[in-house]
Coordinates of C-alpha atoms in Angstrom, one line a residue:
Chain A
M1 CA 13.6 17.6 30.2
S2 CA 16.5 15.2 30.0
Q3 CA 19.9 16.3 31.1
L4 CA 21.1 19.1 28.8
P5 CA 24.3 18.8 26.8
T6 CA 27.0 21.3 28.0
E7 CA 28.0 22.2 24.4
P8 CA 25.3 24.6 23.0
S9 CA 25.6 23.2 19.5
A10 CA 24.5 19.8 20.8
L11 CA 21.2 21.2 22.1
S12 CA 18.0 20.4 20.3
L13 CA 15.9 23.3 19.2
T14 CA 13.4 22.8 22.0
Q15 CA 16.1 22.6 24.6
A16 CA 17.8 25.8 23.3
A17 CA 14.4 27.6 23.1
A18 CA 13.8 26.8 26.8
L19 CA 17.2 28.1 27.8
I20 CA 16.8 31.3 25.7
R21 CA 13.3 32.0 26.9
T22 CA 14.5 31.8 30.5
R23 CA 17.7 33.8 29.6
A24 CA 19.9 30.9 30.7
L25 CA 21.5 31.0 27.2
S26 CA 22.1 34.0 25.0
P27 CA 21.4 33.8 21.3
V28 CA 24.9 35.3 20.8
E29 CA 26.5 32.5 22.7
L30 CA 24.4 29.9 20.8
V31 CA 25.1 31.3 17.4
D32 CA 28.8 31.7 18.2
A33 CA 29.0 28.0 19.3
V34 CA 27.2 26.7 16.2
L35 CA 29.0 28.9 13.8
G36 CA 32.3 27.8 15.3
R37 CA 31.4 24.2 14.9
A38 CA 30.3 24.7 11.3
K39 CA 33.6 26.4 10.5
R40 CA 35.6 23.7 12.1
L41 CA 33.7 20.9 10.4
N42 CA 33.0 22.3 6.9
E43 CA 36.3 21.2 5.4
A44 CA 35.5 17.6 6.3
T45 CA 31.7 17.6 5.7
H46 CA 31.2 20.3 2.9
S47 CA 27.8 20.9 4.5
Y48 CA 27.8 24.6 3.8
L49 CA 28.3 26.5 0.5
T50 CA 28.0 29.9 2.3
L51 CA 28.2 30.9 6.0
C52 CA 26.4 34.1 6.8
E53 CA 28.7 34.8 9.7
E54 CA 28.4 38.5 10.1
A55 CA 24.7 38.7 9.4
A56 CA 24.0 35.8 11.8
R57 CA 26.1 37.4 14.6
A58 CA 24.3 40.7 14.1
A59 CA 20.9 39.0 14.2
A60 CA 21.9 37.2 17.4
R61 CA 22.8 40.5 19.0
R62 CA 19.4 42.0 17.9
A63 CA 17.6 38.9 19.3
E64 CA 19.4 39.2 22.6
V65 CA 18.4 42.9 22.9
E66 CA 14.8 42.1 22.0
I67 CA 14.5 39.2 24.5
Q68 CA 16.2 41.2 27.3
A69 CA 13.7 44.0 26.6
G70 CA 10.8 41.6 27.0
R71 CA 10.0 41.4 23.3
Y72 CA 10.3 37.6 23.1
R73 CA 8.8 36.5 19.7
G74 CA 8.3 32.8 20.5
P75 CA 10.2 29.5 20.6
L76 CA 12.3 30.1 17.5
H77 CA 13.5 33.5 18.6
G78 CA 17.3 33.6 18.6
L79 CA 17.7 30.0 17.2
P80 CA 20.1 29.4 14.3
Y81 CA 19.1 27.3 11.3
A82 CA 20.5 26.5 7.8
A83 CA 18.8 26.6 4.4
K84 CA 19.3 24.5 1.3
D85 CA 20.9 26.7 -1.3
I86 CA 17.8 26.9 -3.5
F87 CA 15.9 29.2 -1.1
W88 CA 16.1 32.8 -2.1
T89 CA 17.9 34.9 0.5
A90 CA 18.1 38.7 0.2
G91 CA 21.7 39.8 0.3
V92 CA 23.1 36.2 0.2
P93 CA 23.7 34.5 -3.2
T94 CA 21.7 31.5 -4.2
T95 CA 23.6 29.0 -6.3
A96 CA 21.4 25.9 -6.5
H97 CA 24.8 24.2 -6.4
S98 CA 25.4 25.1 -10.0
R99 CA 27.6 27.2 -12.2
L100 CA 24.4 28.7 -13.7
A101 CA 22.9 31.3 -11.4
P102 CA 19.2 30.5 -10.9
R103 CA 16.6 33.2 -11.7
V104 CA 16.3 34.8 -8.3
A105 CA 14.3 38.0 -7.5
P106 CA 17.0 40.4 -6.2
G107 CA 16.5 41.5 -2.6
E108 CA 13.7 39.0 -1.9
N109 CA 13.6 36.1 0.5
A110 CA 11.8 32.8 -0.1
A111 CA 8.5 32.7 1.8
A112 CA 9.9 30.1 4.2
I113 CA 12.9 32.3 5.0
D114 CA 10.6 35.3 5.7
R115 CA 8.4 33.2 7.9
L116 CA 11.4 31.9 10.0
E117 CA 12.8 35.4 10.2
A118 CA 9.5 36.8 11.5
A119 CA 9.6 34.1 14.1
G120 CA 13.0 35.3 15.2
A121 CA 15.1 32.4 13.8
I122 CA 18.6 33.2 12.5
L123 CA 19.9 32.1 9.2
L124 CA 23.5 30.6 9.6
G125 CA 24.2 29.8 6.0
K126 CA 23.2 28.1 2.8
T127 CA 23.8 24.4 2.4
A128 CA 25.0 22.1 -0.4
L129 CA 22.6 20.1 -2.5
Y130 CA 22.9 18.3 -5.8
E131 CA 22.7 20.6 -8.8
Y132 CA 19.3 22.2 -9.0
A133 CA 18.1 19.4 -6.7
L134 CA 18.3 16.9 -9.5
G135 CA 22.0 16.4 -10.3
T136 CA 24.2 13.6 -9.0
P137 CA 27.4 13.7 -7.0
D138 CA 29.6 13.7 -10.0
L139 CA 33.2 15.0 -10.1
D140 CA 32.4 17.8 -12.5
T141 CA 29.9 19.7 -10.3
A142 CA 30.5 23.3 -9.3
Y143 CA 31.1 22.6 -5.6
P144 CA 32.0 19.5 -3.7
P145 CA 29.2 17.3 -2.5
A146 CA 28.3 17.2 1.2
L147 CA 29.4 14.2 3.1
N148 CA 27.7 12.0 5.7
P149 CA 28.9 12.7 9.3
W150 CA 28.2 9.1 10.3
D151 CA 30.8 8.0 7.7
L152 CA 32.5 10.6 5.7
A153 CA 33.1 8.2 2.8
R154 CA 29.3 8.1 2.3
T155 CA 26.6 10.5 0.9
P156 CA 24.2 12.1 3.4
G157 CA 21.5 11.5 0.8
G158 CA 20.1 13.9 -1.6
S159 CA 19.2 16.3 -2.6
S160 CA 19.0 18.2 0.7
S161 CA 22.4 16.8 1.5
G162 CA 24.1 19.7 3.1
S163 CA 21.1 20.5 5.3
A164 CA 21.2 16.9 6.6
S165 CA 24.9 16.9 7.0
A166 CA 24.9 20.2 8.9
V167 CA 22.2 19.2 11.4
S168 CA 23.6 15.7 11.9
S169 CA 27.0 17.1 12.7
G170 CA 25.8 19.8 15.0
A171 CA 26.7 22.5 12.5
A172 CA 23.1 23.7 12.6
L173 CA 20.2 23.0 15.0
A174 CA 17.8 22.6 12.2
A175 CA 17.6 23.1 8.4
L176 CA 15.3 23.7 5.6
G177 CA 15.1 21.2 2.7
S178 CA 12.9 20.6 -0.2
D179 CA 11.4 17.3 -1.4
T180 CA 10.2 16.3 -4.9
G181 CA 10.7 12.5 -4.7
G182 CA 12.3 12.1 -1.2
S183 CA 14.9 14.8 -0.9
I184 CA 14.1 15.6 2.7
R185 CA 13.2 12.1 3.9
I186 CA 16.1 10.3 2.3
P187 CA 18.8 12.5 3.7
A188 CA 17.0 12.3 7.1
S189 CA 17.1 8.5 6.9
F190 CA 20.8 8.4 5.8
S191 CA 21.8 11.0 8.4
G192 CA 19.9 9.9 11.6
L193 CA 17.5 12.8 11.5
V194 CA 13.8 13.6 11.5
G195 CA 12.6 14.9 8.1
M196 CA 9.0 16.1 7.2
K197 CA 7.6 16.4 3.7
P198 CA 4.4 18.2 4.5
T199 CA 1.1 18.0 2.7
T200 CA 1.3 19.7 -0.7
G201 CA 0.0 23.3 -0.1
L202 CA 0.8 23.6 3.6
V203 CA 4.1 25.4 3.2
S204 CA 4.7 28.0 0.5
R205 CA 7.3 27.2 -2.2
Y206 CA 7.5 30.8 -3.2
G207 CA 11.1 31.8 -3.7
V208 CA 12.4 28.2 -3.9
V209 CA 14.2 27.4 -7.2
P210 CA 11.9 24.9 -8.8
L211 CA 12.7 21.4 -9.9
S212 CA 9.2 20.1 -10.6
G213 CA 6.5 22.7 -9.8
S214 CA 3.7 20.1 -9.3
L215 CA 5.8 17.8 -7.0
D216 CA 8.0 20.2 -5.0
T217 CA 7.5 20.6 -1.3
V218 CA 9.4 22.5 1.5
G219 CA 10.0 21.1 4.9
P220 CA 12.3 20.9 8.0
L221 CA 15.1 18.6 8.9
T222 CA 15.8 18.3 12.7
R223 CA 17.3 16.1 15.3
T224 CA 14.0 15.5 17.2
V225 CA 10.3 15.1 16.3
A226 CA 9.4 18.0 18.7
D227 CA 11.9 20.3 16.9
N228 CA 10.4 19.4 13.6
A229 CA 6.9 20.3 14.7
L230 CA 8.1 23.6 16.1
L231 CA 9.7 24.5 12.8
L232 CA 6.6 23.4 10.8
D233 CA 4.4 25.6 12.9
A234 CA 6.4 28.6 11.8
L235 CA 6.6 27.5 8.1
A236 CA 2.9 26.6 7.6
G237 CA 0.6 29.2 6.2
Q238 CA -1.3 30.3 3.1
D239 CA 0.6 32.3 0.5
P240 CA -1.2 33.6 -2.6
R241 CA 2.2 33.6 -4.5
D242 CA 2.3 29.8 -4.5
P243 CA -0.5 28.5 -6.6
A244 CA -0.6 25.2 -4.7
S245 CA -0.9 27.0 -1.3
Q246 CA -4.1 26.1 0.6
P247 CA -5.9 28.0 3.4
R248 CA -5.6 26.1 6.7
A249 CA -6.4 27.1 10.2
S250 CA -3.1 27.7 12.1
I251 CA -2.4 24.8 14.5
E252 CA 0.4 23.6 16.7
H253 CA 1.5 20.6 14.8
G254 CA 3.2 19.1 17.9
H255 CA 0.1 19.3 20.0
S256 CA -0.2 15.5 19.7
I257 CA 3.3 14.8 20.9
G258 CA 3.2 12.7 24.1
Q259 CA -0.3 11.5 23.4
S260 CA -0.8 7.7 23.5
V261 CA -0.9 5.9 20.2
E262 CA -3.1 3.2 21.6
G263 CA -5.8 2.2 19.1
L264 CA -4.2 4.0 16.1
R265 CA -4.3 1.7 13.0
L266 CA -1.1 1.5 11.1
G267 CA -1.0 0.0 7.6
V268 CA 2.0 -2.1 6.8
P269 CA 2.5 -3.1 3.1
E270 CA 3.8 -6.5 4.0
A271 CA 3.3 -8.1 0.6
E272 CA 5.2 -5.3 -1.2
L273 CA 8.0 -5.5 1.2
A274 CA 8.2 -9.3 1.0
A275 CA 8.5 -9.0 -2.8
Q276 CA 11.6 -6.8 -2.6
P277 CA 14.5 -9.2 -2.3
D278 CA 17.0 -6.3 -2.6
L279 CA 15.8 -4.7 0.6
D280 CA 18.8 -4.5 2.9
P281 CA 18.4 -7.2 5.6
A282 CA 19.2 -4.7 8.4
V283 CA 16.7 -2.2 7.0
R284 CA 14.1 -4.9 6.9
A285 CA 14.8 -6.1 10.4
L286 CA 14.9 -2.7 11.9
F287 CA 11.6 -1.7 10.2
H288 CA 9.8 -4.8 11.5
A289 CA 11.3 -4.1 15.0
A290 CA 9.9 -0.5 14.7
C291 CA 6.4 -1.9 13.8
A292 CA 6.6 -4.2 16.8
T293 CA 7.6 -1.3 19.1
L294 CA 4.6 0.7 17.9
G295 CA 2.5 -2.4 18.4
R296 CA 3.7 -2.7 22.0
L297 CA 2.7 0.9 22.5
G298 CA -0.9 0.0 21.6
A299 CA -1.1 0.7 17.9
R300 CA -2.8 -1.9 15.7
L301 CA -0.8 -3.2 12.8
V302 CA -2.9 -3.8 9.7
P303 CA -1.6 -5.3 6.4
V304 CA -2.3 -3.0 3.5
R305 CA -1.5 -2.9 -0.2
L306 CA 0.0 0.2 -1.7
P307 CA -1.7 0.7 -5.1
W308 CA 0.2 2.1 -8.1
S309 CA 3.6 1.5 -6.6
A310 CA 4.8 -0.3 -9.7
E311 CA 4.0 2.7 -11.9
A312 CA 5.5 5.3 -9.6
E313 CA 8.9 5.4 -11.2
A314 CA 7.5 6.0 -14.7
V315 CA 5.0 8.6 -13.4
T316 CA 7.6 10.5 -11.4
T317 CA 10.1 10.5 -14.3
A318 CA 7.5 11.8 -16.8
I319 CA 6.3 14.6 -14.5
M320 CA 9.6 15.6 -12.9
L321 CA 11.8 15.5 -15.9
S322 CA 9.2 17.3 -18.2
E323 CA 8.8 20.0 -15.6
A324 CA 12.5 20.3 -15.0
Y325 CA 13.2 20.6 -18.7
A326 CA 10.6 23.3 -19.1
Y327 CA 12.3 25.3 -16.5
H328 CA 15.9 24.8 -17.8
A329 CA 15.2 24.8 -21.5
P330 CA 16.4 28.4 -22.2
T331 CA 19.7 28.0 -20.4
L332 CA 20.2 24.4 -21.5
Q333 CA 20.0 25.6 -25.1
R334 CA 22.2 28.6 -24.5
S335 CA 24.9 27.3 -22.2
P336 CA 24.7 23.5 -22.0
Q337 CA 28.4 23.3 -21.0
L338 CA 27.7 25.0 -17.7
Y339 CA 25.6 22.1 -16.5
A340 CA 27.4 19.0 -15.0
A341 CA 27.3 16.2 -17.6
R342 CA 24.9 13.7 -16.0
F343 CA 22.5 16.4 -14.9
R344 CA 22.5 17.9 -18.4
Q345 CA 21.8 14.4 -19.9
R346 CA 18.9 13.8 -17.5
L347 CA 17.4 17.2 -18.5
L348 CA 17.8 16.3 -22.2
V349 CA 15.7 13.1 -21.6
G350 CA 13.0 15.4 -20.1
G351 CA 12.9 17.4 -23.3
L352 CA 11.9 14.2 -25.3
I353 CA 9.1 13.1 -23.1
T354 CA 5.9 13.6 -25.0
A355 CA 3.0 15.7 -23.9
S356 CA 0.8 12.6 -24.1
D357 CA 3.1 10.7 -21.7
Y358 CA 3.1 13.7 -19.3
L359 CA -0.7 13.9 -19.3
Q360 CA -1.0 10.2 -18.8
A361 CA 1.4 10.4 -15.9
L362 CA -0.9 13.1 -14.4
Q363 CA -3.8 10.7 -14.7
L364 CA -1.8 8.0 -13.0
R365 CA -0.8 10.4 -10.3
H366 CA -4.5 11.2 -9.7
L367 CA -5.2 7.4 -9.4
T368 CA -2.3 7.1 -7.0
R369 CA -3.7 9.7 -4.8
V370 CA -7.2 8.2 -4.9
G371 CA -5.7 4.8 -4.0
H372 CA -3.6 6.2 -1.1
L373 CA -6.7 8.0 0.3
E374 CA -8.6 4.7 0.1
V375 CA -5.9 3.0 2.1
L376 CA -5.9 5.9 4.6
G377 CA -9.7 5.5 4.9
E378 CA -8.9 2.2 6.7
V379 CA -5.8 3.1 8.7
D380 CA -4.5 6.2 10.4
A381 CA -1.0 6.0 8.9
I382 CA 1.1 3.9 6.5
L383 CA 4.5 2.6 7.7
T384 CA 7.4 1.8 5.3
P385 CA 11.1 2.0 5.5
T386 CA 12.2 5.4 4.2
T387 CA 14.9 3.9 2.0
P388 CA 15.6 0.3 0.9
W389 CA 19.2 0.4 2.1
P390 CA 21.5 2.7 4.2
A391 CA 23.7 5.4 2.8
P392 CA 25.9 4.3 -0.1
T393 CA 29.5 5.3 -0.5
M394 CA 30.3 8.2 -2.7
P395 CA 31.8 6.0 -5.5
E396 CA 28.6 3.9 -5.3
T397 CA 26.4 7.0 -5.7
R398 CA 28.4 8.0 -8.8
E399 CA 28.1 4.5 -10.2
Q400 CA 24.4 4.2 -9.5
K401 CA 23.8 7.9 -10.5
S402 CA 21.7 8.0 -7.4
T403 CA 21.7 9.9 -4.2
G404 CA 19.3 7.6 -2.6
N405 CA 16.7 5.2 -3.9
P406 CA 13.3 6.9 -3.8
R407 CA 11.0 3.8 -4.2
F408 CA 9.3 4.4 -0.8
T409 CA 9.3 8.1 -0.8
R410 CA 8.2 9.3 -4.3
L411 CA 4.8 7.6 -4.0
F412 CA 3.8 10.3 -1.5
N413 CA 5.0 13.2 -3.5
L414 CA 2.6 11.9 -6.2
S415 CA -0.3 11.7 -3.8
G416 CA 0.7 14.9 -2.0
L417 CA 0.4 13.3 1.5
P418 CA 2.5 14.3 4.5
A419 CA 5.3 11.8 5.2
L420 CA 7.7 11.9 8.1
S421 CA 11.0 10.0 8.4
V422 CA 12.3 9.3 11.9
P423 CA 15.5 7.5 12.9
C424 CA 14.8 3.7 13.0
G425 CA 18.1 2.3 14.3
F426 CA 21.5 1.5 13.0
T427 CA 23.1 -1.2 10.9
D428 CA 26.0 -3.2 12.3
A429 CA 28.2 -0.8 10.5
G430 CA 26.7 2.1 12.5
L431 CA 24.7 3.6 9.6
P432 CA 21.4 5.2 10.4
T433 CA 18.1 3.9 8.8
G434 CA 14.7 5.6 8.7
L435 CA 11.0 4.8 9.4
Q436 CA 8.6 6.6 7.1
I437 CA 5.1 7.5 8.6
T438 CA 2.6 8.7 6.0
T439 CA -0.8 10.1 7.1
R440 CA -3.9 11.7 5.7
P441 CA -3.7 15.2 4.1
F442 CA -2.9 17.8 6.7
A443 CA -2.6 15.2 9.4
E444 CA 1.1 16.1 10.1
D445 CA 0.1 16.1 13.8
V446 CA -0.7 12.3 13.7
A447 CA 2.7 11.6 12.0
Y448 CA 4.4 13.6 14.8
Q449 CA 2.4 11.8 17.4
L450 CA 3.5 8.4 16.1
G451 CA 7.1 9.6 15.4
A452 CA 7.5 11.0 18.9
A453 CA 6.1 7.9 20.6
Y454 CA 8.5 5.7 18.7
E455 CA 11.4 8.2 19.3
A456 CA 10.6 8.1 23.1
A457 CA 10.5 4.3 23.1
T458 CA 14.0 4.0 21.6
A459 CA 17.4 5.4 22.3
W460 CA 18.4 6.3 18.7
L461 CA 18.3 10.0 19.6
L462 CA 21.2 9.6 22.0
R463 CA 23.7 8.5 19.3
R464 CA 26.0 11.0 17.7
P465 CA 28.1 10.7 14.6
P466 CA 31.6 9.6 15.2
L467 CA 33.3 12.8 14.2
P468 CA 37.0 13.5 14.9
A469 CA 37.9 14.6 18.4
G470 CA 37.9 18.3 18.9
S471 CA 35.4 18.9 16.2
Chain B
M1 CA 14.2 18.3 -4.2
A2 CA 14.4 14.9 -5.8
P3 CA 16.9 12.1 -5.5
S4 CA 17.9 10.4 -8.7
P5 CA 15.6 7.6 -9.8
S6 CA 16.6 4.0 -9.4
P7 CA 19.7 3.0 -11.3
P8 CA 18.7 1.7 -14.7
Q9 CA 18.6 -2.1 -15.2
R10 CA 21.8 -3.4 -16.6
R11 CA 21.5 -3.1 -20.3
T12 CA 22.5 -6.1 -22.3
T13 CA 23.8 -5.4 -25.7
E14 CA 24.0 -2.3 -27.8
R15 CA 22.2 0.9 -27.2
P16 CA 18.8 0.9 -29.0
T17 CA 19.3 2.7 -32.3
R18 CA 15.9 4.2 -32.4
W19 CA 16.5 6.1 -29.2
L20 CA 19.9 7.2 -30.3
E21 CA 18.5 8.5 -33.6
R22 CA 15.7 10.3 -31.8
A23 CA 18.2 12.0 -29.4
R24 CA 20.4 12.9 -32.3
T25 CA 17.5 14.4 -34.3
A26 CA 16.2 16.4 -31.4
Y27 CA 19.6 17.6 -30.3
P28 CA 21.7 18.0 -33.5
D29 CA 24.3 20.1 -31.7
A30 CA 24.7 17.8 -28.7
A31 CA 28.0 16.0 -28.1
E32 CA 28.0 12.3 -28.9
T33 CA 29.1 11.8 -25.3
D34 CA 25.7 13.2 -24.2
L35 CA 23.6 11.4 -26.9
G36 CA 24.4 7.9 -25.7
P37 CA 23.3 8.5 -22.1
V38 CA 20.2 10.4 -23.3
A39 CA 19.3 7.4 -25.5
D40 CA 19.8 5.1 -22.5
G41 CA 17.6 7.3 -20.4
L42 CA 14.9 7.4 -23.0
A43 CA 15.0 3.6 -23.4
D44 CA 14.7 3.1 -19.7
F45 CA 11.8 5.5 -19.5
E46 CA 10.0 3.9 -22.4
T47 CA 10.3 0.5 -20.7
Q48 CA 8.7 1.9 -17.6
M49 CA 6.1 3.9 -19.4
Q50 CA 4.9 1.1 -21.6
R51 CA 3.7 -0.8 -18.6
A52 CA 2.2 2.3 -17.0
R53 CA 0.3 3.1 -20.2
A54 CA -1.2 -0.4 -20.3
V55 CA -2.2 -0.2 -16.7
L56 CA -3.8 3.2 -17.2
A57 CA -5.7 1.9 -20.2
R58 CA -7.1 -0.9 -18.2
A59 CA -8.1 1.5 -15.4
I60 CA -10.0 3.7 -17.9
E61 CA -11.8 0.6 -19.3
R62 CA -12.9 -0.3 -15.7
Q63 CA -14.0 3.2 -14.9
P64 CA -14.9 5.1 -18.1
T65 CA -15.4 8.5 -16.7
D66 CA -14.1 12.0 -17.3
A67 CA -14.1 12.7 -13.5
W68 CA -10.3 12.4 -13.3
I69 CA -9.2 14.6 -16.0
P70 CA -5.7 15.8 -15.1
G71 CA -5.2 19.4 -14.2
A72 CA -7.4 19.5 -11.2
P73 CA -5.6 20.7 -8.1
L74 CA -4.6 18.2 -5.5

């Protein structure tokens, strides 16, 4: 293990787990340190909508007693995390970052929250997002938008924005996000983090306020690849309450971390990238440098074509907005004024998409999946940048009505494949960028193997956001 | 769960009347300030979807089969 930070909130999950297991660090001390940092920073970052201070401290005391009594539950025991405020949490309000209360089963946790609780993890608080995971960072939203710790004038990306902001700033060791078109991976890319959108069906979405029931996924945001795999191990598992959930044998998703990537075939959509003149030059250069790094580690780079990319925006819009409108129609008709204007307008577009277009979009989604699986029959993983440019400023996000361009990410929501974003270096302005690694269904371990090999070959992990002294 | 889509292409002249009328008919109680952006959103979507429909039609011609009827689980 590398030299440990002296400040507990700067520890990775795996570092903290090792210290807690050996009783060199108490969960109470760790939770105190991270809560303290979250409270000091939140006025600047707006990462959290709710801090569960008392409950977290009580849980930390219970964890300490259990561990001291020899009842150690595993590597997440006593470790604090944050959750996007669309996960149901018993006893803690769920706002979906909206004036309209979402339809939450009282007293129930989301499946992901229950699974982390069973593993001994401690919920620190609920994080900001964009309204119902689809809104934009407008000025008329119910709560202020989270800001990017790497540059507080910029978005951390959306829609899991507060989760990314919290982990990036050390106000959480890890966080839960959800991803319908890129909402875990884009914030990971903009915020210098590791973000996993797992295979559709691996992690239950039960108790997560839906945006688009056929595209939504749940996954972790962390500082390191190993941390991410640790969290996914706890999250994965069949759940009959989620119709997309699939039976899978329980595995350690990080078992492949540290294994050589020699001989792995990595598809690079060179022609598609070359045809995108608006790709930020630094993003392009850093992406090619990352490919070269993996090549030097022994992986084989293979040019591939990503089919159905040109249709992905139409297909995603048809499916996502139709499904979102179906969810929101009753409240939209009853209380339209309670929605922020731009979000309301997007929902109203969804109400006018025809059934025929929706069904044709489902057909195109199927063809997209078939096409991606054909590519992954030839290569072990597909590499792309996660986003075409680094984090925009808040005024730019309002102007573009966008919390991050999803052109590289939404494709894999359509095909349901696992996709991991890992830090890919920094622009001259010090802004993080991301490398997206997409693998075959349920091959999250291969994504982690590649991500960890790249992480170990670079020094991006050592950088920290330039937050004010004393924070 | 999803970021916003790409920003729409810069529109050139006036808002297409047909989309504005469609929005107004569908949402008679909506504020005019909403109807314009809804019409713009519909126009953008229609532009994207026209191409997608054409590509899908060609794919069906190439592979005329019912094997990929939507609705099957991923």
